[in-house]
XYZ file of C-alpha atoms in Angstrom:
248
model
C -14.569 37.442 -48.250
C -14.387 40.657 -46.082
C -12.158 41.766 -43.600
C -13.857 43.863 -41.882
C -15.617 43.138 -38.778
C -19.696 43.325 -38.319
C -21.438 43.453 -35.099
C -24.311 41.080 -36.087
C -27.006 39.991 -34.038
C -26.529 36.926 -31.278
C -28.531 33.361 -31.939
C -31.950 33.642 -32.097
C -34.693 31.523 -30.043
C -34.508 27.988 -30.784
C -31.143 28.265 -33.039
C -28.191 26.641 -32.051
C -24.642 28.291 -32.185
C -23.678 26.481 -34.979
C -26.626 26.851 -37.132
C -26.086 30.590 -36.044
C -22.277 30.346 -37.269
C -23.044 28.410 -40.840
C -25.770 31.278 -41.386
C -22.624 34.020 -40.963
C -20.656 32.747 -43.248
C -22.979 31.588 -45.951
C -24.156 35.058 -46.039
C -20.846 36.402 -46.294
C -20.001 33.395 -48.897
C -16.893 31.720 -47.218
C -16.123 28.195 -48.133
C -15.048 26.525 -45.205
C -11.969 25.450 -47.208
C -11.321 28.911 -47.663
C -10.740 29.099 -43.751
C -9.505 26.014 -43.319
C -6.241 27.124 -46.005
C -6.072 30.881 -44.505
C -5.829 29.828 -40.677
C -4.656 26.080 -40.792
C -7.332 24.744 -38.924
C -8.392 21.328 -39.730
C -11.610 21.049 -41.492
C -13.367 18.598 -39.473
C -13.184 21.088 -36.066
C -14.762 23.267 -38.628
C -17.459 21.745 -38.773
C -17.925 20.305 -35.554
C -18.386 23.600 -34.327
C -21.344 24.282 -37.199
C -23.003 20.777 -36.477
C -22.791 21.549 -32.348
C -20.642 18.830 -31.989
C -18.395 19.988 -29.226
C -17.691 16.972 -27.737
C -15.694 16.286 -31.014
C -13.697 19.653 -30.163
C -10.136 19.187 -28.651
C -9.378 21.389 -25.040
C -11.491 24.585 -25.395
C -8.016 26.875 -25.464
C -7.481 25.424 -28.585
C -11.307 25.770 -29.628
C -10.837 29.755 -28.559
C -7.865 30.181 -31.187
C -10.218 28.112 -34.226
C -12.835 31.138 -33.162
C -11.093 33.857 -33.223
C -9.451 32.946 -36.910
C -12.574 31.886 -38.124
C -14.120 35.000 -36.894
C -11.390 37.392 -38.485
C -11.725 35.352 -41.585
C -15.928 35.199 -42.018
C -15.468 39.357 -40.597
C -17.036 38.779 -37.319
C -16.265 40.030 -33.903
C -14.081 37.528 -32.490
C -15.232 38.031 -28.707
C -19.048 37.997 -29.583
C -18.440 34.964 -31.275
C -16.332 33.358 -27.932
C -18.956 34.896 -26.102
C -21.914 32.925 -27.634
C -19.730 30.030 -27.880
C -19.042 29.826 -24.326
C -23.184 30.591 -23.441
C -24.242 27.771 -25.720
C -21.080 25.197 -24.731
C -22.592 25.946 -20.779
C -25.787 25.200 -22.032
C -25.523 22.104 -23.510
C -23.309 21.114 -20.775
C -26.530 21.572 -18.040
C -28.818 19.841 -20.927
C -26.450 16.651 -20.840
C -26.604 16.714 -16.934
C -30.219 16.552 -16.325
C -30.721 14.035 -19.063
C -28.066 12.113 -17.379
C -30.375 12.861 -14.042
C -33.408 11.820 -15.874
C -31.854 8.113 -16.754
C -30.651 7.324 -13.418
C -32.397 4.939 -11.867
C -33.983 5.342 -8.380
C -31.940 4.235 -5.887
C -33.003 1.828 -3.450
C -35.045 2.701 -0.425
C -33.253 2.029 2.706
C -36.035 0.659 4.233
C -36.394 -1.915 1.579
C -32.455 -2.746 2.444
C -32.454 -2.802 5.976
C -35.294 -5.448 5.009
C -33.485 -7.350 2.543
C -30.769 -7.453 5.694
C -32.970 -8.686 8.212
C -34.338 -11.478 6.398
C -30.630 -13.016 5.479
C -29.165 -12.723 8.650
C -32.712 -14.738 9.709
C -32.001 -17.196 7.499
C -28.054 -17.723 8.586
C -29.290 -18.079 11.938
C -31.839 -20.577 10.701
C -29.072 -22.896 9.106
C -26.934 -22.644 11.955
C -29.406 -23.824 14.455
C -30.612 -26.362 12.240
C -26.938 -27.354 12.258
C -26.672 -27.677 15.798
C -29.763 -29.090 16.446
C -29.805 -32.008 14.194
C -27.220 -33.995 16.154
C -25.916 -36.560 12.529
C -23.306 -37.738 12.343
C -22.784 -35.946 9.265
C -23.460 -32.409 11.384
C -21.114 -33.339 14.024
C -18.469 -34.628 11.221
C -19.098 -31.113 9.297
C -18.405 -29.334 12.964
C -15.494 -31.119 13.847
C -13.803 -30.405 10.084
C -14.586 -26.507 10.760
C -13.176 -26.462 14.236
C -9.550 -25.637 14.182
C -7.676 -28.401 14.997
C -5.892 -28.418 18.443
C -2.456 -27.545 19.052
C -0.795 -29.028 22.192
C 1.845 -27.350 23.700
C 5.222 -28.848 23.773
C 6.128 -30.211 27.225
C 8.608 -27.725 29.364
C 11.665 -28.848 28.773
C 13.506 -30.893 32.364
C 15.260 -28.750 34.513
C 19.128 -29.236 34.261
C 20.133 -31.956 36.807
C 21.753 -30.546 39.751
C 25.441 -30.797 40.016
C 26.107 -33.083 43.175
C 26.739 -31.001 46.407
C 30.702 -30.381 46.660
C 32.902 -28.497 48.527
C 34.248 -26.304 44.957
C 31.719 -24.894 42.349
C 32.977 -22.578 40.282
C 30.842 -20.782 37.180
C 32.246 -19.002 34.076
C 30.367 -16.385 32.646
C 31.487 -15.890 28.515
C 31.089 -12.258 27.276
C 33.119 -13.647 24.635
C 34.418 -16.999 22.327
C 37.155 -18.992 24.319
C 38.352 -22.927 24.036
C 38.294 -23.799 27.597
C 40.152 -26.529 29.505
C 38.861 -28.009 32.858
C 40.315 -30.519 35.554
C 38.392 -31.106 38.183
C 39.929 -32.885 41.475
C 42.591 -34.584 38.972
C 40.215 -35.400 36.020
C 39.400 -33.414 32.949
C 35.735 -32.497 32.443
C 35.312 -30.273 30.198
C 37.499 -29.513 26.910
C 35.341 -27.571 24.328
C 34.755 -23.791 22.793
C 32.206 -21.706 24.187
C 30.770 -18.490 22.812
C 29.740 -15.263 23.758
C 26.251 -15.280 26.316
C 26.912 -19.125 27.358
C 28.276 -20.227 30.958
C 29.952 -23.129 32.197
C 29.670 -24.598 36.143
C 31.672 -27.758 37.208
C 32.150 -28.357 40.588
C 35.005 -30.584 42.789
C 35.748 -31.834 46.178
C 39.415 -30.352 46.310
C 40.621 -28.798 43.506
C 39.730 -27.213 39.793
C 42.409 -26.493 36.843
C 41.418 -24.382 34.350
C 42.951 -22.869 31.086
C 41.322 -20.105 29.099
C 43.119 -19.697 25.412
C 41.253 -16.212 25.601
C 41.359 -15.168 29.305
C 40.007 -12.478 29.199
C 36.496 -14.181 27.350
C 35.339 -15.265 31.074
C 34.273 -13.824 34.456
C 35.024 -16.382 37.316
C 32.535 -17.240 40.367
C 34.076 -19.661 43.047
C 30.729 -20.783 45.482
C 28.693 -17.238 44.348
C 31.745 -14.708 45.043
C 33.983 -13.099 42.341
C 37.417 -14.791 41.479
C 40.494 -12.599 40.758
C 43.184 -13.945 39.358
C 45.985 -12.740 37.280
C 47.151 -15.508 34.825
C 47.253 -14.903 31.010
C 46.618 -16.460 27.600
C 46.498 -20.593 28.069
C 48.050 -19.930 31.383
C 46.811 -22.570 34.168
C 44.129 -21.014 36.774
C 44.325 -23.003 40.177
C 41.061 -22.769 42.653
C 41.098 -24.836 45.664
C 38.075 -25.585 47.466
C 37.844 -23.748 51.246
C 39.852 -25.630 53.968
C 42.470 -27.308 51.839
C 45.865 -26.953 51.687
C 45.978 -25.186 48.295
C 43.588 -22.717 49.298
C 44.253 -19.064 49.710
């Protein structure tokens, strides 16, 4: 084994880098064990690179470090050897593309698909106009289980009834939750909660009593026009209808 570094001559015609790196360091008689204990490198990389077997090589940074030892170790010049490395890796690399080229098959004419695309949809149309044609009972039975099936619409609900026309109708708007209390001419009519977004008419001849437990849950309409009033909490609200003797 030698240390020192030789500029020998690159690969010749035909020969392939690693035939061209066995022949270095047989003539310099260096066991590939002997490398393989100097730089560390595992011996099967070794000689993947003198069979040409780069696809068995890891990343090729770590391909560039196995050349350089093995060059310092056989006495070659590192670079030339990365450099005729790298030309014979590229090589092989355009080889394996155009044989991959070579076994692709042709693709498929366009022509021939628009074809293929014409006849099918000929044939669909064939089977549905044979369909429709027919007229069985089976045809018509095979139509009606593909049509979607029919969804009526549920009838509008009835309009609220109209409250009879009297003399007193008063509405409560809630903007929030309230138990309210009404009398109306003398007889209660409505005892219940009601919530936030609901509203409440009753309607009288003479008079209406109400109570609100939250007062201030309610607007008040007496006949369309704003009611003010100024009781509190469960406190009784008194509207008389126009023209009586309770009215304001």
């Amino acid at each position: 084994m030698t240390e020192e570094r030789q500029v020998v001559p690159s690969p010749g015609e035909g020969e392939s880098f690693g035939s061209w790196l066995r022949s270095q360091r047989e003539v310099r008689q260096v066991e590939l064990e002997t490398i393989t204990q100097s730089s560390k490198i595992n011996i099967r990389y070794l000689e993947a690179l003198e069979r040409d077997r780069f696809d068995l090589l890891p990343a090729t940074i770590f391909v560039r470090g196995f050349l350089r030892e093995y060059a310092r170790i056989v006495g070659l010049d590192p670079d030339e050897v990365l450099n005729f490395y790298l030309a014979a890796s590229a090589r092989d690399d355009l080889e394996g593309g155009i044989e991959d080229l070579s076994r692709r098959p042709a693709a498929w004419p366009i022509g021939r698909t628009v074809a293929v695309g014409v006849v099918v949809v000929a044939i669909l149309l064939f089977l549905v106009w044979r369909l429709f044609a027919s007229g069985s009972p089976d045809a018509a039975e095979d139509m009606e289980t593909m049509a979607p099936p029919i969804v009526e619409e549920a009838p509008a609900p009835p309009p609220p009834e109209p409250l009879p026309e009297q003399a007193l109708r008063v509405t409560l708007e809630f903007r929030a939750t309230s138990w309210v209390d009404v009398h109306s001419d003398g007889e209660r009519t409505v005892s219940e909660l009601r919530v936030q977004g609901e509203s409440l008419t009753v309607a009288a001849d003479e008079e209406i009593r109400l109570r609100l437990r939250n007062v201030g849950a309610a607007t008040i309409e007496v006949n369309g026009e704003p009611f003010e009033h100024a009781a509190g909490d469960d406190e009784e609200i008194v509207i008389s209808a126009p023209g009586t003797a309770g009215a304001a």
